[in-house]
PDB file of C-alpha atoms in Angstrom:
ATOM      1  CA  ASP A   9       0.000   0.000   0.000  1.00 54.00           C
ATOM      2  CA  ALA A  10       1.711   3.136  -1.225  1.00 65.00           C
ATOM      3  CA  GLY A  11       1.894   6.033   1.160  1.00 92.00           C
ATOM      4  CA  VAL A  12       1.975   9.684   0.161  1.00 96.00           C
ATOM      5  CA  THR A  13       4.137  10.392  -2.871  1.00 96.00           C
ATOM      6  CA  GLN A  14       5.556  13.841  -3.540  1.00 97.00           C
ATOM      7  CA  SER A  15       7.447  15.052  -6.580  1.00 97.00           C
ATOM      8  CA  PRO A  16       9.987  16.300  -7.233  1.00 97.00           C
ATOM      9  CA  THR A  17      12.126  15.621  -4.148  1.00 96.00           C
ATOM     10  CA  HIS A  18      14.338  18.642  -4.725  1.00 97.00           C
ATOM     11  CA  LEU A  19      14.326  21.607  -7.057  1.00 96.00           C
ATOM     12  CA  ILE A  20      16.033  24.934  -7.457  1.00 98.00           C
ATOM     13  CA  LYS A  21      14.236  27.983  -8.842  1.00 98.00           C
ATOM     14  CA  THR A  22      15.166  31.572  -9.510  1.00 98.00           C
ATOM     15  CA  ARG A  23      13.489  34.443  -7.691  1.00 98.00           C
ATOM     16  CA  GLY A  24      10.407  35.599  -9.588  1.00 98.00           C
ATOM     17  CA  GLN A  25       9.746  32.241 -11.231  1.00 98.00           C
ATOM     18  CA  GLN A  26       6.756  29.996 -10.695  1.00 98.00           C
ATOM     19  CA  VAL A  27       6.832  26.436  -9.342  1.00 98.00           C
ATOM     20  CA  THR A  28       4.428  23.489  -9.170  1.00 98.00           C
ATOM     21  CA  LEU A  29       4.729  20.726  -6.602  1.00 98.00           C
ATOM     22  CA  ARG A  30       2.771  17.490  -6.789  1.00 98.00           C
ATOM     23  CA  CYS A  31       1.280  15.093  -4.274  1.00 98.00           C
ATOM     24  CA  SER A  32      -0.420  11.713  -4.603  1.00 98.00           C
ATOM     25  CA  PRO A  33      -2.325  10.761  -1.447  1.00 96.00           C
ATOM     26  CA  LYS A  34      -2.334   7.438   0.298  1.00 94.00           C
ATOM     27  CA  SER A  35      -4.762   4.907  -1.130  1.00 92.00           C
ATOM     28  CA  GLY A  36      -8.198   5.423   0.421  1.00 89.00           C
ATOM     29  CA  HIS A  37      -7.578   9.051   1.390  1.00 91.00           C
ATOM     30  CA  ASP A  38      -9.589  11.849  -0.186  1.00 92.00           C
ATOM     31  CA  THR A  39      -8.180  14.961   1.504  1.00 93.00           C
ATOM     32  CA  VAL A  40      -4.834  16.637   0.937  1.00 95.00           C
ATOM     33  CA  SER A  41      -3.183  19.276   3.109  1.00 96.00           C
ATOM     34  CA  TRP A  42      -0.029  21.241   2.357  1.00 98.00           C
ATOM     35  CA  TYR A  43       2.506  22.523   4.885  1.00 98.00           C
ATOM     36  CA  GLN A  44       5.590  24.728   4.575  1.00 98.00           C
ATOM     37  CA  GLN A  45       8.537  23.908   6.834  1.00 97.00           C
ATOM     38  CA  ALA A  46      11.243  26.548   6.863  1.00 96.00           C
ATOM     39  CA  LEU A  47      14.698  25.549   8.063  1.00 93.00           C
ATOM     40  CA  GLY A  48      14.740  25.064  11.816  1.00 90.00           C
ATOM     41  CA  GLN A  49      10.982  25.566  12.140  1.00 94.00           C
ATOM     42  CA  GLY A  50       7.900  23.445  12.523  1.00 95.00           C
ATOM     43  CA  PRO A  51       5.561  22.932   9.569  1.00 97.00           C
ATOM     44  CA  GLN A  52       3.004  25.668   8.944  1.00 97.00           C
ATOM     45  CA  PHE A  53      -0.386  24.971   7.381  1.00 96.00           C
ATOM     46  CA  ILE A  54      -0.897  26.372   3.883  1.00 98.00           C
ATOM     47  CA  PHE A  55      -4.269  24.938   2.839  1.00 96.00           C
ATOM     48  CA  GLN A  56      -6.416  21.828   2.626  1.00 95.00           C
ATOM     49  CA  TYR A  57      -8.313  20.380  -0.344  1.00 95.00           C
ATOM     50  CA  TYR A  58     -11.342  18.105  -0.334  1.00 93.00           C
ATOM     51  CA  GLU A  59     -13.744  17.360  -3.190  1.00 93.00           C
ATOM     52  CA  GLU A  60     -11.565  19.489  -5.468  1.00 95.00           C
ATOM     53  CA  GLU A  61     -12.179  22.600  -3.380  1.00 95.00           C
ATOM     54  CA  GLU A  62     -10.023  24.557  -0.961  1.00 95.00           C
ATOM     55  CA  ARG A  63     -11.685  23.927   2.390  1.00 92.00           C
ATOM     56  CA  GLN A  64      -9.383  25.783   4.724  1.00 92.00           C
ATOM     57  CA  ARG A  65      -6.465  28.130   4.316  1.00 95.00           C
ATOM     58  CA  GLY A  66      -3.656  29.244   6.578  1.00 94.00           C
ATOM     59  CA  ASN A  67      -1.977  32.633   6.677  1.00 95.00           C
ATOM     60  CA  PHE A  68      -0.288  32.526   3.287  1.00 97.00           C
ATOM     61  CA  PRO A  69      -0.521  35.076   0.449  1.00 97.00           C
ATOM     62  CA  ASP A  70      -2.441  34.516  -2.756  1.00 96.00           C
ATOM     63  CA  ARG A  71       0.825  33.650  -4.503  1.00 98.00           C
ATOM     64  CA  PHE A  72       0.226  30.225  -3.028  1.00 98.00           C
ATOM     65  CA  SER A  73      -2.543  28.361  -4.820  1.00 98.00           C
ATOM     66  CA  GLY A  74      -3.542  24.780  -5.263  1.00 97.00           C
ATOM     67  CA  HIS A  75      -5.648  22.291  -7.063  1.00 97.00           C
ATOM     68  CA  GLN A  76      -7.095  18.881  -6.405  1.00 98.00           C
ATOM     69  CA  PHE A  77      -7.922  16.462  -9.199  1.00 97.00           C
ATOM     70  CA  PRO A  78     -10.746  13.887  -9.389  1.00 97.00           C
ATOM     71  CA  ASN A  79      -8.273  11.129  -8.429  1.00 96.00           C
ATOM     72  CA  TYR A  80      -7.570  13.112  -5.186  1.00 96.00           C
ATOM     73  CA  SER A  81      -4.018  14.029  -6.182  1.00 98.00           C
ATOM     74  CA  SER A  82      -3.050  17.641  -5.632  1.00 98.00           C
ATOM     75  CA  GLU A  83      -0.747  20.393  -6.832  1.00 98.00           C
ATOM     76  CA  LEU A  84       0.708  23.345  -4.968  1.00 98.00           C
ATOM     77  CA  ASN A  85       1.611  26.355  -7.106  1.00 98.00           C
ATOM     78  CA  VAL A  86       3.725  29.262  -5.965  1.00 98.00           C
ATOM     79  CA  ASN A  87       4.025  32.349  -8.181  1.00 97.00           C
ATOM     80  CA  ALA A  88       6.584  35.160  -8.110  1.00 98.00           C
ATOM     81  CA  LEU A  89       8.973  33.183  -5.930  1.00 98.00           C
ATOM     82  CA  LEU A  90      10.781  34.973  -3.120  1.00 98.00           C
ATOM     83  CA  LEU A  91      13.966  33.920  -1.378  1.00 98.00           C
ATOM     84  CA  GLY A  92      11.842  33.383   1.732  1.00 97.00           C
ATOM     85  CA  ASP A  93       9.830  30.693  -0.031  1.00 98.00           C
ATOM     86  CA  SER A  94      12.819  28.370   0.281  1.00 98.00           C
ATOM     87  CA  ALA A  95      11.581  25.537   2.480  1.00 98.00           C
ATOM     88  CA  LEU A  96      10.520  21.915   2.697  1.00 97.00           C
ATOM     89  CA  TYR A  97       6.949  21.532   1.436  1.00 98.00           C
ATOM     90  CA  LEU A  98       5.087  18.652   3.015  1.00 97.00           C
ATOM     91  CA  CYS A  99       1.911  17.030   1.783  1.00 97.00           C
ATOM     92  CA  ALA A 100      -0.368  15.162   4.186  1.00 95.00           C
ATOM     93  CA  SER A 101      -3.326  13.029   3.177  1.00 94.00           C
ATOM     94  CA  SER A 102      -6.288  11.907   5.255  1.00 91.00           C
ATOM     95  CA  SER A 103      -9.927  10.910   5.102  1.00 87.00           C
ATOM     96  CA  TRP A 104     -12.314  13.857   5.354  1.00 79.00           C
ATOM     97  CA  TRP A 105     -14.553  12.200   7.921  1.00 74.00           C
ATOM     98  CA  ARG A 106     -12.970  11.743  11.336  1.00 67.00           C
ATOM     99  CA  ALA A 107      -9.497  12.437  10.014  1.00 64.00           C
ATOM    100  CA  VAL A 108      -8.190  12.903  13.508  1.00 66.00           C
ATOM    101  CA  TRP A 109      -9.149   9.326  14.314  1.00 65.00           C
ATOM    102  CA  TYR A 110      -8.058   7.616  11.130  1.00 68.00           C
ATOM    103  CA  GLY A 111      -4.882   9.604  10.956  1.00 81.00           C
ATOM    104  CA  TYR A 112      -2.834  11.708   8.649  1.00 90.00           C
ATOM    105  CA  THR A 113      -0.048  10.334   6.461  1.00 92.00           C
ATOM    106  CA  PHE A 114       2.779  12.657   5.509  1.00 94.00           C
ATOM    107  CA  GLY A 115       4.990  12.501   2.470  1.00 95.00           C
ATOM    108  CA  SER A 116       8.751  13.028   2.535  1.00 95.00           C
ATOM    109  CA  GLY A 117       8.396  16.498   1.086  1.00 96.00           C
ATOM    110  CA  THR A 118       9.821  18.606  -1.696  1.00 97.00           C
ATOM    111  CA  ARG A 119      12.861  20.714  -0.850  1.00 97.00           C
ATOM    112  CA  LEU A 120      12.535  24.010  -2.729  1.00 98.00           C
ATOM    113  CA  THR A 121      15.493  26.349  -2.946  1.00 98.00           C
ATOM    114  CA  VAL A 122      14.989  29.825  -4.399  1.00 98.00           C
ATOM    115  CA  VAL A 123      18.147  31.592  -5.571  1.00 97.00           C
TER     116      VAL A 123
ATOM    117  CA  ALA B  98      -5.495  31.277  18.097  1.00 81.00           C
ATOM    118  CA  GLN B  99      -3.558  28.177  18.948  1.00 88.00           C
ATOM    119  CA  THR B 100       0.155  28.197  19.778  1.00 94.00           C
ATOM    120  CA  VAL B 101       2.584  25.398  20.615  1.00 97.00           C
ATOM    121  CA  THR B 102       5.883  26.017  22.361  1.00 97.00           C
ATOM    122  CA  GLN B 103       8.859  23.694  22.614  1.00 98.00           C
ATOM    123  CA  SER B 104      11.541  25.301  24.747  1.00 96.00           C
ATOM    124  CA  GLN B 105      14.283  22.712  24.238  1.00 97.00           C
ATOM    125  CA  PRO B 106      15.897  23.162  20.792  1.00 96.00           C
ATOM    126  CA  GLU B 107      18.364  20.318  21.350  1.00 97.00           C
ATOM    127  CA  MET B 108      18.662  17.397  23.742  1.00 97.00           C
ATOM    128  CA  SER B 109      20.838  14.336  24.041  1.00 97.00           C
ATOM    129  CA  VAL B 110      20.528  11.074  25.951  1.00 98.00           C
ATOM    130  CA  GLN B 111      22.648   7.996  26.462  1.00 98.00           C
ATOM    131  CA  GLU B 112      21.454   4.834  24.799  1.00 98.00           C
ATOM    132  CA  ALA B 113      19.090   2.839  27.084  1.00 97.00           C
ATOM    133  CA  GLU B 114      18.427   5.887  29.292  1.00 98.00           C
ATOM    134  CA  THR B 115      15.195   7.872  29.639  1.00 98.00           C
ATOM    135  CA  VAL B 116      14.588  11.364  28.287  1.00 98.00           C
ATOM    136  CA  THR B 117      11.665  13.779  28.544  1.00 98.00           C
ATOM    137  CA  LEU B 118      10.803  16.373  25.910  1.00 98.00           C
ATOM    138  CA  SER B 119       8.676  19.355  26.949  1.00 98.00           C
ATOM    139  CA  CYS B 120       5.770  21.039  25.214  1.00 98.00           C
ATOM    140  CA  THR B 121       3.291  23.693  26.257  1.00 98.00           C
ATOM    141  CA  TYR B 122       0.354  25.005  24.279  1.00 97.00           C
ATOM    142  CA  ASP B 123      -2.258  27.696  24.418  1.00 96.00           C
ATOM    143  CA  THR B 124      -5.858  27.423  23.299  1.00 93.00           C
ATOM    144  CA  SER B 125      -9.343  28.482  24.272  1.00 90.00           C
ATOM    145  CA  GLU B 126     -10.786  25.225  22.951  1.00 89.00           C
ATOM    146  CA  ASN B 127     -12.048  22.590  25.368  1.00 86.00           C
ATOM    147  CA  ASN B 128     -11.945  19.618  22.996  1.00 88.00           C
ATOM    148  CA  TYR B 129      -8.744  19.063  21.079  1.00 92.00           C
ATOM    149  CA  TYR B 130      -5.996  16.582  20.316  1.00 92.00           C
ATOM    150  CA  LEU B 131      -2.286  16.613  20.982  1.00 95.00           C
ATOM    151  CA  PHE B 132       0.410  14.743  19.099  1.00 95.00           C
ATOM    152  CA  TRP B 133       4.084  14.029  19.072  1.00 97.00           C
ATOM    153  CA  TYR B 134       5.624  13.525  15.640  1.00 97.00           C
ATOM    154  CA  LYS B 135       9.103  12.291  14.805  1.00 97.00           C
ATOM    155  CA  GLN B 136      10.956  13.600  11.748  1.00 96.00           C
ATOM    156  CA  PRO B 137      14.101  11.615  10.922  1.00 94.00           C
ATOM    157  CA  PRO B 138      16.554  12.676   8.200  1.00 88.00           C
ATOM    158  CA  SER B 139      14.231  11.027   5.672  1.00 84.00           C
ATOM    159  CA  ARG B 140      12.003  14.085   6.348  1.00 90.00           C
ATOM    160  CA  GLN B 141       8.744  12.127   6.632  1.00 91.00           C
ATOM    161  CA  MET B 142       6.697  13.035   9.689  1.00 92.00           C
ATOM    162  CA  ILE B 143       5.913   9.887  11.668  1.00 94.00           C
ATOM    163  CA  LEU B 144       3.260   9.792  14.389  1.00 94.00           C
ATOM    164  CA  VAL B 145       4.713   8.784  17.739  1.00 96.00           C
ATOM    165  CA  ILE B 146       1.734   9.189  20.060  1.00 95.00           C
ATOM    166  CA  ARG B 147      -1.649  10.915  20.292  1.00 93.00           C
ATOM    167  CA  GLN B 148      -3.679  12.195  23.240  1.00 94.00           C
ATOM    168  CA  GLU B 149      -7.343  13.191  23.319  1.00 91.00           C
ATOM    169  CA  ALA B 150      -7.901  16.148  25.644  1.00 91.00           C
ATOM    170  CA  TYR B 151     -11.075  14.686  27.126  1.00 90.00           C
ATOM    171  CA  LYS B 152      -9.194  11.618  28.352  1.00 89.00           C
ATOM    172  CA  GLN B 153      -7.557  11.963  31.727  1.00 86.00           C
ATOM    173  CA  GLN B 154      -5.437   8.854  31.247  1.00 92.00           C
ATOM    174  CA  ASN B 155      -2.043   9.517  29.717  1.00 95.00           C
ATOM    175  CA  ALA B 156      -1.396   7.807  26.383  1.00 94.00           C
ATOM    176  CA  THR B 157       1.336   5.188  26.046  1.00 95.00           C
ATOM    177  CA  GLU B 158       2.836   3.455  23.015  1.00 94.00           C
ATOM    178  CA  ASN B 159       5.497   0.906  23.914  1.00 96.00           C
ATOM    179  CA  ARG B 160       8.568   2.936  25.034  1.00 97.00           C
ATOM    180  CA  PHE B 161       6.780   6.260  24.532  1.00 98.00           C
ATOM    181  CA  SER B 162       4.447   7.870  27.041  1.00 97.00           C
ATOM    182  CA  VAL B 163       3.084  11.330  27.700  1.00 97.00           C
ATOM    183  CA  ASN B 164       2.409  13.437  30.762  1.00 97.00           C
ATOM    184  CA  PHE B 165      -0.700  15.439  29.880  1.00 96.00           C
ATOM    185  CA  GLN B 166      -1.553  18.247  32.288  1.00 95.00           C
ATOM    186  CA  LYS B 167      -4.661  19.923  30.852  1.00 94.00           C
ATOM    187  CA  ALA B 168      -4.941  22.704  33.410  1.00 93.00           C
ATOM    188  CA  ALA B 169      -1.299  23.628  32.943  1.00 95.00           C
ATOM    189  CA  LYS B 170      -1.570  23.141  29.154  1.00 95.00           C
ATOM    190  CA  SER B 171       1.478  20.922  29.221  1.00 97.00           C
ATOM    191  CA  PHE B 172       2.154  17.830  27.122  1.00 97.00           C
ATOM    192  CA  SER B 173       5.565  16.210  27.629  1.00 98.00           C
ATOM    193  CA  LEU B 174       6.927  13.099  25.911  1.00 98.00           C
ATOM    194  CA  LYS B 175       8.941  10.483  27.792  1.00 98.00           C
ATOM    195  CA  ILE B 176      11.095   8.062  25.845  1.00 98.00           C
ATOM    196  CA  SER B 177      12.266   5.077  27.858  1.00 98.00           C
ATOM    197  CA  ASP B 178      15.146   2.757  26.955  1.00 98.00           C
ATOM    198  CA  SER B 179      16.350   5.180  24.265  1.00 98.00           C
ATOM    199  CA  GLN B 180      17.598   3.601  21.056  1.00 97.00           C
ATOM    200  CA  LEU B 181      19.899   4.949  18.343  1.00 97.00           C
ATOM    201  CA  GLY B 182      16.933   4.958  15.958  1.00 96.00           C
ATOM    202  CA  ASP B 183      15.201   7.500  18.170  1.00 97.00           C
ATOM    203  CA  THR B 184      17.633  10.159  16.955  1.00 97.00           C
ATOM    204  CA  ALA B 185      15.443  12.680  15.100  1.00 97.00           C
ATOM    205  CA  MET B 186      13.567  15.957  15.340  1.00 97.00           C
ATOM    206  CA  TYR B 187      10.490  15.707  17.532  1.00 98.00           C
ATOM    207  CA  PHE B 188       7.538  18.012  17.023  1.00 98.00           C
ATOM    208  CA  CYS B 189       4.663  18.619  19.391  1.00 98.00           C
ATOM    209  CA  ALA B 190       1.417  19.380  17.570  1.00 96.00           C
ATOM    210  CA  PHE B 191      -2.106  20.527  18.396  1.00 94.00           C
ATOM    211  CA  MET B 192      -5.330  19.968  16.489  1.00 92.00           C
ATOM    212  CA  THR B 193      -8.807  21.257  17.235  1.00 86.00           C
ATOM    213  CA  SER B 194     -11.771  18.904  17.338  1.00 80.00           C
ATOM    214  CA  ALA B 195     -12.603  19.928  13.753  1.00 77.00           C
ATOM    215  CA  GLY B 196      -9.472  18.042  12.758  1.00 72.00           C
ATOM    216  CA  ASN B 197      -8.518  20.239   9.837  1.00 82.00           C
ATOM    217  CA  GLN B 198      -5.013  21.463  10.535  1.00 90.00           C
ATOM    218  CA  PHE B 199      -2.031  20.885  12.762  1.00 93.00           C
ATOM    219  CA  TYR B 200      -0.335  23.611  14.763  1.00 95.00           C
ATOM    220  CA  PHE B 201       3.277  22.549  15.269  1.00 97.00           C
ATOM    221  CA  GLY B 202       5.949  23.658  17.701  1.00 97.00           C
ATOM    222  CA  THR B 203       9.464  24.514  16.562  1.00 97.00           C
ATOM    223  CA  GLY B 204      10.808  21.089  17.388  1.00 97.00           C
ATOM    224  CA  THR B 205      13.417  19.451  19.614  1.00 98.00           C
ATOM    225  CA  SER B 206      16.437  17.789  18.048  1.00 97.00           C
ATOM    226  CA  LEU B 207      17.142  14.595  20.005  1.00 98.00           C
ATOM    227  CA  THR B 208      20.434  12.756  19.722  1.00 97.00           C
ATOM    228  CA  VAL B 209      20.883   9.310  21.249  1.00 98.00           C
ATOM    229  CA  ILE B 210      24.525   8.722  22.143  1.00 97.00           C
ATOM    230  CA  PRO B 211      25.910   5.170  21.916  1.00 96.00           C
TER     231      PRO B 211
END
């Protein structure tokens, strides 16, 4: 049973560019959440997708956007990259109903470096 | 707003010894959940233990146990018989009863010394 798959594992972008990160949830999960983990910090919630809609959003600017596809996979897009966007981006999948009981599964993340 | 504080950036422990990691949190919620996650160099967050706030009994999972003090808003993790594989970053996390997002602390880097 595959867990959460994120791609790519690493990438380097130039300031001002746009980037797309991808996440395939664990089999049986229908909800995807994205977190940003800056170096030396805990993960911070970006947003959560369920039924192809953004259900909840953290304190991130509109440069951060996402999408969920009918197969529950998800993309995180960041426009006009800033040096401060350099971080590990984690995807977590879960079931919408009683997620706290059935658990969240995290991926190994995408390390984004903005130069 | 919910906040989680971990005041120990780094800790070390001798193999087979016991270590306690501290965590405090702030919330106005009455029903919530608390977690400890482990993040090894592989970067994947792995659930160590979970505590429901309405349960007075402290959660245990094999060598891992918590000391949950609801009134003090404290949630510490005790690791007994420490093993080299326990070396990792440990994050304390909070989730409201809605179960939509985690609030993480800044983490404690634990090193188990052979």
